[in-house]
Coordinates of C-alpha atoms and ligand atoms in Angstrom, one line a residue:
X1409 CA -48.8 276.7 -17.8
X1410 CA -48.2 276.3 -14.1
X1411 CA -44.9 275.1 -12.8
X1412 CA -44.3 272.8 -9.8
X1413 CA -41.8 274.2 -7.4
X1414 CA -39.2 271.8 -8.9
X1415 CA -39.7 273.7 -12.2
X1416 CA -41.4 270.9 -14.1
X1417 CA -44.6 271.7 -16.0
X1418 CA -47.7 270.2 -14.5
X1419 CA -49.3 269.5 -17.8
X1420 CA -47.8 267.8 -20.9
X1421 CA -46.6 270.3 -23.4
X1422 CA -46.4 269.9 -27.1
X1423 CA -42.8 269.5 -28.1
X1424 CA -42.0 271.2 -31.4
X1425 CA -38.9 269.8 -33.0
X1426 CA -37.6 269.8 -36.5
X1427 CA -38.0 266.3 -37.9
X1428 CA -34.3 266.1 -38.7
X1429 CA -32.8 265.9 -35.2
X1430 CA -29.1 266.7 -35.1
X1431 CA -27.0 263.5 -35.3
X1432 CA -24.9 262.3 -32.5
X1433 CA -21.4 260.9 -33.0
X1434 CA -22.3 257.6 -31.4
X1435 CA -25.8 257.1 -32.7
X1436 CA -27.0 257.2 -29.0
X1437 CA -29.8 259.5 -28.1
X1438 CA -30.1 261.1 -24.7
X1439 CA -29.6 258.2 -22.3
X1440 CA -30.9 255.7 -24.8
X1441 CA -28.0 253.8 -26.2
X1442 CA -28.0 252.4 -29.6
X1443 CA -27.6 248.6 -29.3
X1444 CA -25.8 246.3 -31.7
X1445 CA -26.5 242.6 -32.2
X1446 CA -24.8 240.3 -29.7
X1447 CA -23.0 238.8 -32.7
X1448 CA -21.5 242.3 -33.5
X1449 CA -20.4 243.1 -30.0
X1450 CA -19.5 239.7 -28.7
X1451 CA -16.4 237.7 -29.5
X1452 CA -15.8 234.0 -29.6
X1453 CA -12.9 234.3 -27.1
X1454 CA -14.8 236.3 -24.4
X1455 CA -16.7 234.6 -21.7
X1456 CA -18.3 235.6 -18.4
X1457 CA -17.4 232.4 -16.6
X1458 CA -14.3 230.2 -16.3
X1459 CA -14.7 226.5 -16.8
X1460 CA -12.0 224.0 -16.2
X1461 CA -11.0 222.1 -19.4
X1462 CA -13.3 219.1 -20.0
X1463 CA -11.6 215.8 -19.2
X1464 CA -10.3 213.8 -22.1
X1465 CA -12.8 211.1 -22.9
X1466 CA -13.1 208.9 -25.9
X1467 CA -15.7 210.4 -28.2
X1468 CA -18.6 208.2 -29.2
X1469 CA -20.0 210.8 -31.7
X1470 CA -18.2 209.3 -34.6
X1471 CA -18.9 211.3 -37.8
X1472 CA -21.2 213.6 -35.8
X1473 CA -18.3 215.2 -34.0
X1474 CA -18.1 218.9 -34.6
X1475 CA -15.2 219.8 -36.8
X1476 CA -15.3 223.6 -36.6
X1477 CA -15.5 225.9 -33.6
X1478 CA -19.1 226.5 -32.4
X1479 CA -18.7 230.2 -33.2
X1480 CA -21.1 231.6 -30.5
X1481 CA -20.2 235.1 -29.4
X1482 CA -19.4 235.6 -25.7
X1483 CA -19.6 238.7 -23.4
X1484 CA -18.3 239.4 -20.0
X1485 CA -20.9 239.4 -17.2
X1486 CA -21.1 243.2 -17.2
X1487 CA -21.4 243.4 -21.0
X1488 CA -24.1 240.7 -20.9
X1489 CA -26.1 242.6 -18.2
X1490 CA -25.8 245.9 -20.1
X1491 CA -26.8 244.3 -23.5
X1492 CA -30.0 242.8 -22.2
X1493 CA -30.9 245.7 -20.0
X1494 CA -30.5 248.1 -23.0
X1495 CA -32.6 245.8 -25.1
X1496 CA -35.3 245.7 -22.4
X1497 CA -35.4 249.5 -22.3
X1498 CA -36.4 249.4 -26.0
X1499 CA -39.4 247.2 -25.1
X1500 CA -42.7 248.9 -24.1
X1501 CA -44.4 247.2 -21.2
X1502 CA -47.5 247.5 -19.1
X1503 CA -45.3 248.7 -16.2
X1504 CA -44.2 251.7 -18.3
X1505 CA -47.5 253.0 -19.6
X1506 CA -50.9 252.4 -21.0
X1507 CA -51.0 249.5 -23.4
X1508 CA -54.3 250.1 -25.4
X1509 CA -54.2 246.8 -27.4
X1510 CA -57.8 245.8 -28.1
X1511 CA -58.6 242.1 -27.6
X1512 CA -55.5 241.6 -25.5
X1513 CA -56.6 243.0 -22.1
X1514 CA -53.2 244.3 -21.1
X1515 CA -54.0 245.2 -17.5
X1516 CA -51.8 245.9 -14.5
X1517 CA -50.2 242.8 -12.9
X1518 CA -50.6 243.4 -9.2
X1519 CA -47.4 243.0 -7.2
X1520 CA -49.3 240.9 -4.6
X1521 CA -49.8 238.3 -7.3
X1522 CA -46.0 238.2 -7.9
X1523 CA -45.2 238.0 -4.2
X1524 CA -47.5 235.0 -3.8
X1525 CA -46.3 233.2 -7.0
X1526 CA -42.7 233.5 -5.7
X1527 CA -43.4 231.8 -2.4
X1528 CA -41.1 228.7 -2.2
X1529 CA -44.0 226.4 -1.6
X1530 CA -45.3 227.3 -5.1
X1531 CA -42.2 228.4 -7.0
X1532 CA -39.7 225.7 -5.9
X1533 CA -41.8 222.5 -6.4
X1534 CA -41.5 219.9 -9.1
X1535 CA -44.4 218.3 -11.0
X1536 CA -43.0 214.8 -10.3
X1537 CA -42.9 215.3 -6.5
X1538 CA -45.1 212.9 -4.5
X1539 CA -48.6 214.4 -4.3
X1540 CA -48.6 214.3 -0.5
X1541 CA -45.8 216.9 -0.6
X1542 CA -47.6 219.4 -2.9
X1543 CA -51.0 219.5 -1.2
X1544 CA -51.0 223.3 -1.1
X1545 CA -50.4 223.6 -4.8
X1546 CA -53.1 221.1 -5.6
X1547 CA -55.4 223.1 -3.3
X1548 CA -54.7 226.2 -5.3
X1549 CA -55.7 224.5 -8.5
X1550 CA -58.8 223.1 -7.0
X1551 CA -59.9 226.4 -5.4
X1552 CA -59.2 228.3 -8.7
X1553 CA -61.2 225.7 -10.6
X1554 CA -64.1 226.2 -8.1
X1555 CA -64.0 230.0 -8.7
X1556 CA -63.9 229.6 -12.5
X1557 CA -66.9 227.2 -12.5
X1558 CA -68.8 229.5 -10.2
X1559 CA -68.1 232.7 -12.1
X1560 CA -69.1 231.1 -15.4
X1561 CA -72.0 229.0 -14.2
X1562 CA -70.6 225.9 -16.0
X1563 CA -70.4 222.3 -14.9
X1564 CA -66.6 221.7 -14.8
X1565 CA -63.3 223.1 -15.9
X1566 CA -60.1 221.7 -17.7
X1567 CA -57.3 223.6 -16.1
X1568 CA -54.3 222.4 -18.2
X1569 CA -54.5 224.4 -21.5
X1570 CA -51.7 226.9 -21.7
X1571 CA -53.3 229.8 -23.6
X1572 CA -56.5 230.9 -25.2
X1573 CA -55.8 229.3 -28.5
X1574 CA -54.8 226.1 -26.7
X1575 CA -58.1 226.2 -24.8
X1576 CA -60.0 226.5 -28.1
X1577 CA -58.2 223.3 -29.2
X1578 CA -59.2 221.6 -25.9
X1579 CA -62.8 222.7 -26.3
X1580 CA -63.1 221.5 -29.9
X1581 CA -61.4 218.2 -29.1
X1582 CA -64.0 217.7 -26.3
X1583 CA -66.8 218.5 -28.8
X1584 CA -65.3 216.1 -31.4
X1585 CA -65.0 213.4 -28.7
X1586 CA -68.7 214.0 -27.7
X1587 CA -69.9 213.7 -31.3
X1588 CA -67.8 210.6 -31.9
X1589 CA -69.1 209.0 -28.8
X1590 CA -72.6 209.3 -30.2
X1591 CA -71.5 208.1 -33.6
X1592 CA -72.3 211.5 -35.2
X1593 CA -69.6 212.5 -37.7
X1594 CA -70.0 216.2 -38.4
X1595 CA -67.6 218.2 -40.6
X1596 CA -68.3 221.9 -40.3
X1597 CA -67.6 224.6 -37.7
X1598 CA -69.3 228.0 -38.2
X1599 CA -67.4 231.1 -37.2
X1600 CA -68.6 234.7 -37.4
X1601 CA -66.7 237.1 -39.7
X1602 CA -65.5 239.2 -36.8
X1603 CA -63.9 236.2 -35.0
X1604 CA -60.3 236.3 -33.7
X1605 CA -58.0 234.5 -36.2
X1606 CA -57.4 231.7 -33.6
X1607 CA -61.0 230.5 -33.9
X1608 CA -61.0 229.4 -37.6
X1609 CA -57.4 228.2 -37.2
X1610 CA -58.3 225.9 -34.3
X1611 CA -61.3 224.5 -36.2
X1612 CA -59.2 223.8 -39.2
X1613 CA -56.5 222.3 -37.1
X1614 CA -59.1 219.8 -35.7
X1615 CA -59.9 218.8 -39.3
X1616 CA -63.2 220.8 -39.6
X1617 CA -64.2 222.8 -42.6
X1618 CA -64.7 226.5 -41.5
X1619 CA -67.6 228.5 -42.8
X1620 CA -68.1 232.2 -42.1
X1621 CA -71.3 233.7 -40.7
X1622 CA -71.9 237.3 -41.7
X1623 CA -72.3 240.2 -39.3
X1624 CA -75.3 242.6 -39.2
X1625 CA -74.7 246.3 -39.9
X1626 CA -74.7 246.9 -36.1
X1627 CA -71.7 244.6 -35.6
X1628 CA -73.3 241.5 -34.2
X1629 CA -73.8 237.9 -35.5
X1630 CA -76.5 237.7 -38.2
X1631 CA -78.9 235.4 -36.4
X1632 CA -81.0 234.6 -39.4
X1633 CA -78.0 233.7 -41.5
X1634 CA -76.7 231.5 -38.7
X1635 CA -80.1 229.7 -38.3
X1636 CA -80.3 229.2 -42.0
X1637 CA -76.9 227.5 -42.1
X1638 CA -77.4 225.1 -39.2
X1639 CA -77.8 221.5 -40.2
X1640 CA -76.7 217.9 -39.6
X1641 CA -73.2 218.6 -40.8
X1642 CA -72.5 221.4 -38.3
X1643 CA -70.4 220.3 -35.3
X1644 CA -70.1 223.6 -33.5
X1645 CA -70.5 227.3 -33.7
X1646 CA -67.6 229.4 -32.3
X1647 CA -68.8 232.8 -31.0
X1648 CA -66.9 235.5 -29.1
X1649 CA -68.9 237.3 -26.4
X1650 CA -68.5 240.2 -25.9
X1651 CA -67.4 240.1 -29.5
X1652 CA -64.3 241.7 -31.2
X1653 CA -66.3 244.8 -32.2
X1654 CA -66.6 245.4 -28.4
X1655 CA -70.3 244.6 -28.4
X1656 CA -72.4 242.1 -26.4
X1657 CA -74.0 239.4 -28.5
X1658 CA -77.5 240.0 -27.2
X1659 CA -79.0 237.0 -29.0
X1660 CA -76.6 234.5 -27.4
X1661 CA -79.4 232.4 -25.7
X1662 CA -81.4 232.3 -28.9
X1663 CA -78.3 231.3 -30.8
X1664 CA -77.4 228.5 -28.3
X1665 CA -81.0 227.1 -28.4
X1666 CA -80.9 227.0 -32.2
X1667 CA -77.5 225.4 -32.2
X1668 CA -78.5 222.7 -29.7
X1669 CA -81.7 222.0 -31.5
X1670 CA -79.6 221.3 -34.6
X1671 CA -77.5 218.8 -32.5
X1672 CA -74.4 221.0 -32.5
X1673 CA -72.3 222.6 -29.7
X1674 CA -71.7 226.2 -28.7
X1675 CA -68.0 227.2 -28.3
X1676 CA -67.7 230.6 -26.7
X1677 CA -64.4 232.5 -27.1
X1678 CA -64.1 233.9 -23.6
X1679 CA -61.1 236.1 -24.1
X1680 CA -63.2 239.1 -23.4
X1681 CA -64.6 237.8 -20.1
X1682 CA -63.1 240.8 -18.4
X1683 CA -66.1 242.9 -19.6
X1684 CA -68.7 240.6 -18.0
X1685 CA -67.1 238.8 -15.1
X1686 CA -69.4 238.9 -12.1
X1687 CA -72.3 240.0 -14.2
X1688 CA -73.0 237.4 -16.8
X1689 CA -72.6 233.6 -16.5
X1690 CA -71.9 232.0 -19.9
X1691 CA -73.5 228.8 -18.6
X1692 CA -76.8 230.6 -18.4
X1693 CA -76.5 231.5 -22.1
X1694 CA -76.2 227.9 -23.2
X1695 CA -72.5 227.8 -23.8
X1696 CA -70.9 224.3 -23.9
X1697 CA -67.2 225.2 -23.8
X1698 CA -65.4 228.5 -23.2
X1699 CA -61.7 229.2 -22.6
X1700 CA -60.8 231.8 -20.0
X1701 CA -57.5 233.7 -20.6
X1702 CA -56.2 233.9 -17.1
X1703 CA -53.6 236.3 -18.5
X1704 CA -56.3 238.7 -19.6
X1705 CA -59.2 238.6 -17.3
X1706 CA -57.3 237.6 -14.2
X1707 CA -54.3 239.9 -14.6
X1708 CA -51.5 237.4 -15.0
X1709 CA -48.6 238.7 -17.1
X1710 CA -48.5 238.0 -20.9
X1711 CA -46.9 239.0 -24.1
X1712 CA -43.3 239.7 -23.4
X1713 CA -44.1 239.4 -19.7
X1714 CA -44.9 235.8 -19.3
X1715 CA -46.7 232.7 -20.4
X1716 CA -50.5 232.4 -20.7
X1717 CA -53.0 230.0 -19.2
X1718 CA -56.3 229.1 -20.8
X1719 CA -58.5 226.9 -18.6
X1720 CA -61.7 225.7 -20.4
X1721 CA -65.0 225.6 -18.6
X1722 CA -67.3 222.8 -19.9
X1723 CA -71.1 222.1 -19.8
X1724 CA -72.4 218.8 -18.4
X1725 CA -72.6 217.4 -21.9
X1726 CA -68.9 217.9 -22.5
X1727 CA -67.5 217.3 -19.0
X1728 CA -67.0 213.5 -19.4
X1729 CA -64.6 214.2 -22.3
X1730 CA -62.4 216.6 -20.5
X1731 CA -58.6 216.1 -20.7
X1732 CA -56.5 214.6 -18.0
X1733 CA -55.2 215.4 -15.4
X1734 CA -57.6 217.1 -13.0
X1735 CA -57.6 217.8 -9.3
X1736 CA -60.1 216.1 -7.0
X1737 CA -60.7 216.4 -3.4
X1738 CA -61.2 213.1 -1.6
X1739 CA -61.8 213.4 2.1
X1740 CA -59.0 215.8 3.2
X1741 CA -56.6 215.0 0.4
X1742 CA -56.2 216.6 -3.0
X1743 CA -55.5 214.1 -5.7
X1744 CA -54.2 214.9 -9.2
X1745 CA -56.1 212.3 -11.2
X1746 CA -53.6 211.2 -13.9
X1747 CA -55.4 208.2 -15.4
X1748 CA -58.9 207.0 -15.8
X1749 CA -60.0 203.5 -15.4
X1750 CA -62.9 201.9 -17.2
X1751 CA -65.1 201.9 -14.2
X1752 CA -64.2 205.5 -13.4
X1753 CA -67.2 207.7 -13.2
X1754 CA -65.5 210.4 -15.2
X1755 CA -65.8 208.4 -18.4
X1756 CA -64.3 209.2 -21.8
X1757 CA -61.5 211.7 -21.6
X1758 CA -60.1 212.7 -25.0
X1759 CA -56.6 212.5 -23.7
X1760 CA -54.1 215.2 -22.6
X1761 CA -53.3 218.7 -23.6
X1762 CA -49.9 219.0 -21.8
X1763 CA -47.4 216.8 -19.9
X1764 CA -48.3 218.0 -16.5
X1765 CA -51.1 219.9 -14.8
X1766 CA -50.8 223.4 -16.5
X1767 CA -49.3 226.7 -15.7
X1768 CA -48.9 226.7 -11.9
X1769 CA -47.4 230.2 -11.7
X1770 CA -50.4 231.6 -13.5
X1771 CA -52.8 229.7 -11.3
X1772 CA -51.3 231.2 -8.2
X1773 CA -51.4 234.7 -9.6
X1774 CA -55.0 234.4 -10.9
X1775 CA -56.3 233.0 -7.6
X1776 CA -54.5 235.8 -5.7
X1777 CA -56.1 238.3 -8.0
X1778 CA -59.6 236.7 -7.5
X1779 CA -59.3 236.5 -3.7
X1780 CA -57.9 240.1 -3.4
X1781 CA -61.0 241.4 -5.3
X1782 CA -63.6 239.1 -3.9
X1783 CA -66.9 238.5 -5.7
X1784 CA -68.0 242.1 -5.4
X1785 CA -64.6 243.4 -6.6
X1786 CA -64.7 241.2 -9.7
X1787 CA -68.1 242.6 -10.5
X1788 CA -66.6 246.1 -10.2
X1789 CA -63.8 245.1 -12.5
X1790 CA -66.3 244.5 -15.4
X1791 CA -68.1 247.8 -14.6
X1792 CA -64.9 249.9 -14.5
X1793 CA -63.5 248.3 -17.7
X1794 CA -66.7 249.1 -19.6
X1795 CA -66.9 252.6 -18.2
X1796 CA -63.3 253.3 -19.2
X1797 CA -63.8 252.1 -22.8
X1798 CA -67.0 254.2 -23.1
X1799 CA -65.2 257.2 -21.8
X1800 CA -62.6 256.8 -24.6
X1801 CA -65.3 256.1 -27.2
X1802 CA -67.4 259.2 -26.3
X1803 CA -64.3 261.4 -25.9
X1804 CA -63.1 260.7 -29.4
X1805 CA -66.1 260.1 -31.6
X1806 CA -66.2 263.7 -32.8
X1807 CA -62.7 263.3 -34.4
X1808 CA -62.6 259.6 -35.2
X1809 CA -65.3 257.6 -36.9
X1810 CA -66.9 255.1 -34.5
X1811 CA -68.7 252.6 -36.8
X1812 CA -70.9 251.1 -34.0
X1813 CA -70.9 254.2 -31.8
X1814 CA -74.5 254.8 -32.7
X1815 CA -75.7 251.4 -31.5
X1816 CA -75.3 252.3 -27.9
X1817 CA -72.6 251.9 -25.3
X1818 CA -69.6 249.6 -26.1
X1819 CA -68.4 246.9 -23.8
X1820 CA -64.7 246.8 -22.7
X1821 CA -63.2 248.2 -26.0
X1822 CA -63.8 251.1 -28.2
X1823 CA -63.7 250.6 -32.0
X1824 CA -62.8 253.3 -34.5
X1825 CA -62.2 253.3 -38.3
X1826 CA -60.1 255.3 -40.7
X1827 CA -63.2 256.9 -42.3
X1828 CA -62.7 260.7 -42.6
X1829 CA -58.9 260.8 -42.6
X1830 CA -57.4 262.9 -45.3
X1831 CA -56.6 261.2 -48.6
X1832 CA -53.6 259.0 -48.3
X1833 CA -53.6 258.8 -44.5
X1834 CA -54.1 255.5 -42.8
X1835 CA -54.6 253.8 -39.5
X1836 CA -50.9 252.9 -39.6
X1837 CA -50.0 256.6 -39.6
X1838 CA -52.0 257.1 -36.4
X1839 CA -50.5 253.9 -34.8
X1840 CA -47.0 255.1 -35.6
X1841 CA -47.7 258.6 -34.3
X1842 CA -48.8 257.0 -31.0
X1843 CA -45.3 255.6 -30.6
X1844 CA -43.9 259.1 -30.7
X1845 CA -46.5 260.2 -28.2
X1846 CA -45.3 257.6 -25.7
X1847 CA -48.0 255.0 -26.1
X1848 CA -48.0 251.5 -27.5
X1849 CA -50.2 251.5 -30.6
X1850 CA -53.7 250.1 -30.3
X1851 CA -54.8 247.0 -32.1
X1852 CA -55.0 247.9 -35.8
X1853 CA -56.8 246.5 -38.9
X1854 CA -58.7 244.1 -36.6
X1855 CA -61.6 243.2 -36.5
X1856 CA -61.5 242.7 -40.3
X1857 CA -65.2 243.7 -40.7
X1858 CA -64.2 247.4 -40.1
X1859 CA -62.1 249.3 -42.6
X1860 CA -58.8 250.5 -41.1
X1861 CA -60.0 249.4 -37.6
X1862 CA -58.4 250.8 -34.5
X1863 CA -59.4 248.8 -31.4
X1864 CA -58.7 250.3 -28.1
X1865 CA -59.0 248.5 -24.8
X1866 CA -58.0 250.6 -21.7
X1867 CA -59.0 247.9 -19.0
X1868 CA -60.2 248.9 -15.6
X1869 CA -56.7 249.5 -14.2
X1870 CA -56.1 252.8 -15.9
X1871 CA -56.9 256.0 -14.0
X1872 CA -58.8 258.9 -15.5
X1873 CA -55.5 260.9 -15.7
X1874 CA -53.9 258.2 -17.8
X1875 CA -57.0 257.9 -20.0
X1876 CA -57.1 261.7 -20.5
X1877 CA -53.4 261.7 -21.6
X1878 CA -54.1 258.9 -24.1
X1879 CA -57.2 260.6 -25.4
X1880 CA -55.3 263.9 -25.9
X1881 CA -52.6 262.0 -27.9
X1882 CA -55.0 260.1 -30.1
X1883 CA -57.1 263.3 -30.6
X1884 CA -54.1 265.2 -31.7
X1885 CA -53.1 262.4 -34.1
X1886 CA -56.6 262.2 -35.5
X1887 CA -56.7 265.9 -36.1
X1888 CA -53.3 265.8 -37.9
X1889 CA -54.4 262.9 -40.1
X1890 CA -57.6 264.7 -41.0
X1891 CA -55.7 267.9 -41.8
X1892 CA -53.3 266.0 -44.0
X1893 CA -50.2 266.8 -41.9
X1894 CA -47.5 265.1 -44.2
X1895 CA -45.1 264.8 -41.3
X1896 CA -47.3 262.1 -39.7
X1897 CA -46.5 259.8 -42.6
X1898 CA -42.9 259.6 -41.4
X1899 CA -43.6 258.7 -37.8
X1900 CA -42.1 257.5 -35.6
X1901 CA -39.3 260.0 -35.3
X1902 CA -38.3 259.5 -31.7
X1903 CA -38.2 255.7 -31.5
X1904 CA -35.0 253.6 -31.7
X1905 CA -36.0 252.7 -35.2
X1906 CA -38.0 254.7 -37.8
X1907 CA -40.8 253.3 -39.9
X1908 CA -40.0 249.8 -41.1
X1909 CA -41.1 248.0 -44.2
X1910 CA -43.3 245.7 -42.3
X1911 CA -44.5 243.7 -45.3
X1912 CA -40.9 242.9 -46.3
X1913 CA -40.1 242.0 -42.7
X1914 CA -43.1 239.6 -42.5
X1915 CA -42.7 238.1 -46.0
X1916 CA -38.9 237.9 -46.1
X1917 CA -37.7 237.9 -42.5
X1918 CA -33.9 237.8 -42.1
X1919 CA -33.5 235.3 -39.3
X1920 CA -29.8 234.5 -39.3
X1921 CA -26.8 236.7 -39.0
X1922 CA -23.9 236.5 -41.4
X1923 CA -20.5 237.8 -40.4
X1924 CA -20.1 240.8 -42.8
X1925 CA -16.3 239.9 -43.1
X1926 CA -17.3 236.4 -44.3
X1927 CA -19.9 237.8 -46.6
X1928 CA -17.4 240.1 -48.2
X1929 CA -14.9 237.1 -48.5
X1930 CA -17.6 235.1 -50.3
X1931 CA -18.3 237.7 -52.9
Ligands
PLP1096 C1 -56.3 236.7 -27.0 C2 -57.5 236.2 -27.8 C3 -57.4 234.8 -28.2 C4 -56.2 233.9 -28.1 O1 -55.7 233.8 -26.8 P1 -54.1 233.5 -26.6 O2 -54.1 233.3 -25.1 O3 -53.4 234.6 -27.1 O4 -53.9 232.2 -27.3 C5 -58.5 234.3 -28.8 N1 -59.6 235.1 -29.0 C6 -59.7 236.4 -28.6 C7 -60.9 237.2 -28.9 C8 -58.6 237.0 -28.0 O5 -58.6 238.2 -27.6

């Protein structure tokens, strides 16, 4: 091992520790402080601000007047800042390290995006302001819409949906409106087995009966099974491309032609657009509606980092049914069209998805990202994302089973299974081990078509150094799980909390806090 002149090792070193670390008096570890609930550290008579007493007014609440104290804990300003800062340090984030969650596209959020989104002309405006005073913001929505339509080769786009799943709802509502407009009541939506859970949920929410389409052994939609099921009762097929096995659906055009010939529509789940942006236009593949997760493909923050945004691109057949409002350019003015009139050339909107125009902060960030890459840069994004995923796939397939590794390169995510781990060792053990190694776990047990699935998506923003560290960590965990290293079953050892009973937490969540003193008194 070589040392830098500061005396730090230049390469990560395995740290051997006994699994029973010596206890500290406080429960704190190194500079990570153990944090209690705000109910435990706060007090009802502490506050960070001083308010003058409220003036005496005659109460009009009648019997609704509160009789007890509200009982909310208070903290001083400094205690508040520390409480939430400590909690935030227990949260893993894309700004701390690689976030390999497959199907989530957790990529770096460029600081330029943040700078632009915070400009007062975008950040400090109100949706009810006169349109003449927000022309710049409307221009951003219009320009972003133009890019999305161009990149996807589609007819138009509904900008207002606020997440991928919300976009699915928008797309299916447009499909339902189009079918109703032609007096064609259809009741079934077909969804491949490997679909993201939001797809069947959306279809069911819209009142459709959901039927599964099986996958072929190479991880793609079974074309023959799909064709055999098409008929006069099928409203739509929902397909993810690239799919959740990290593979491109090569038969997409054949599928679309067959679906259209049967009078149905093609919904494409575009959450994985990152892998094909600038290279494939879904419009050319016969797609009728597809959501784009701006928070995945176009790098806007998500998860704990911020809200999503899920514009839906639409084919000419569905465009007349798009939701309100939308931005139009008339002469030199941008107009937010809020209502349609009977003689309006737009036709038969199904209604609205949201109160206003959508997620402005995400539009600004996504357009900044698009403009800072340019058309050629976006093409490179897809290439680099696919290269990074294949680097992980090929670097680990000798220690981890890659169920579709034999069917050629993957797209933007590498899929492994638990096959070959020692008896009694599971995907969960590897995921928990990753926490000790400093990485957020990968997506696990999804897609359902692969036993003990581990789905890893590095995205294009990770460097080779970062990928190599991650590969080293996952390789070591795979080797331990294959060798039957019992210690792995207890991981994580170094996290603020050890392994939890996740089933109990999901089935019987404890969502309210009871003062232990009162609980004792009640006994
Ligand atoms: C993320 C994702 C969704 C849902 O998108 P949200 O923005 O989280 O609602 C749907 N399908 C796939 C394949 C996804 O990866």
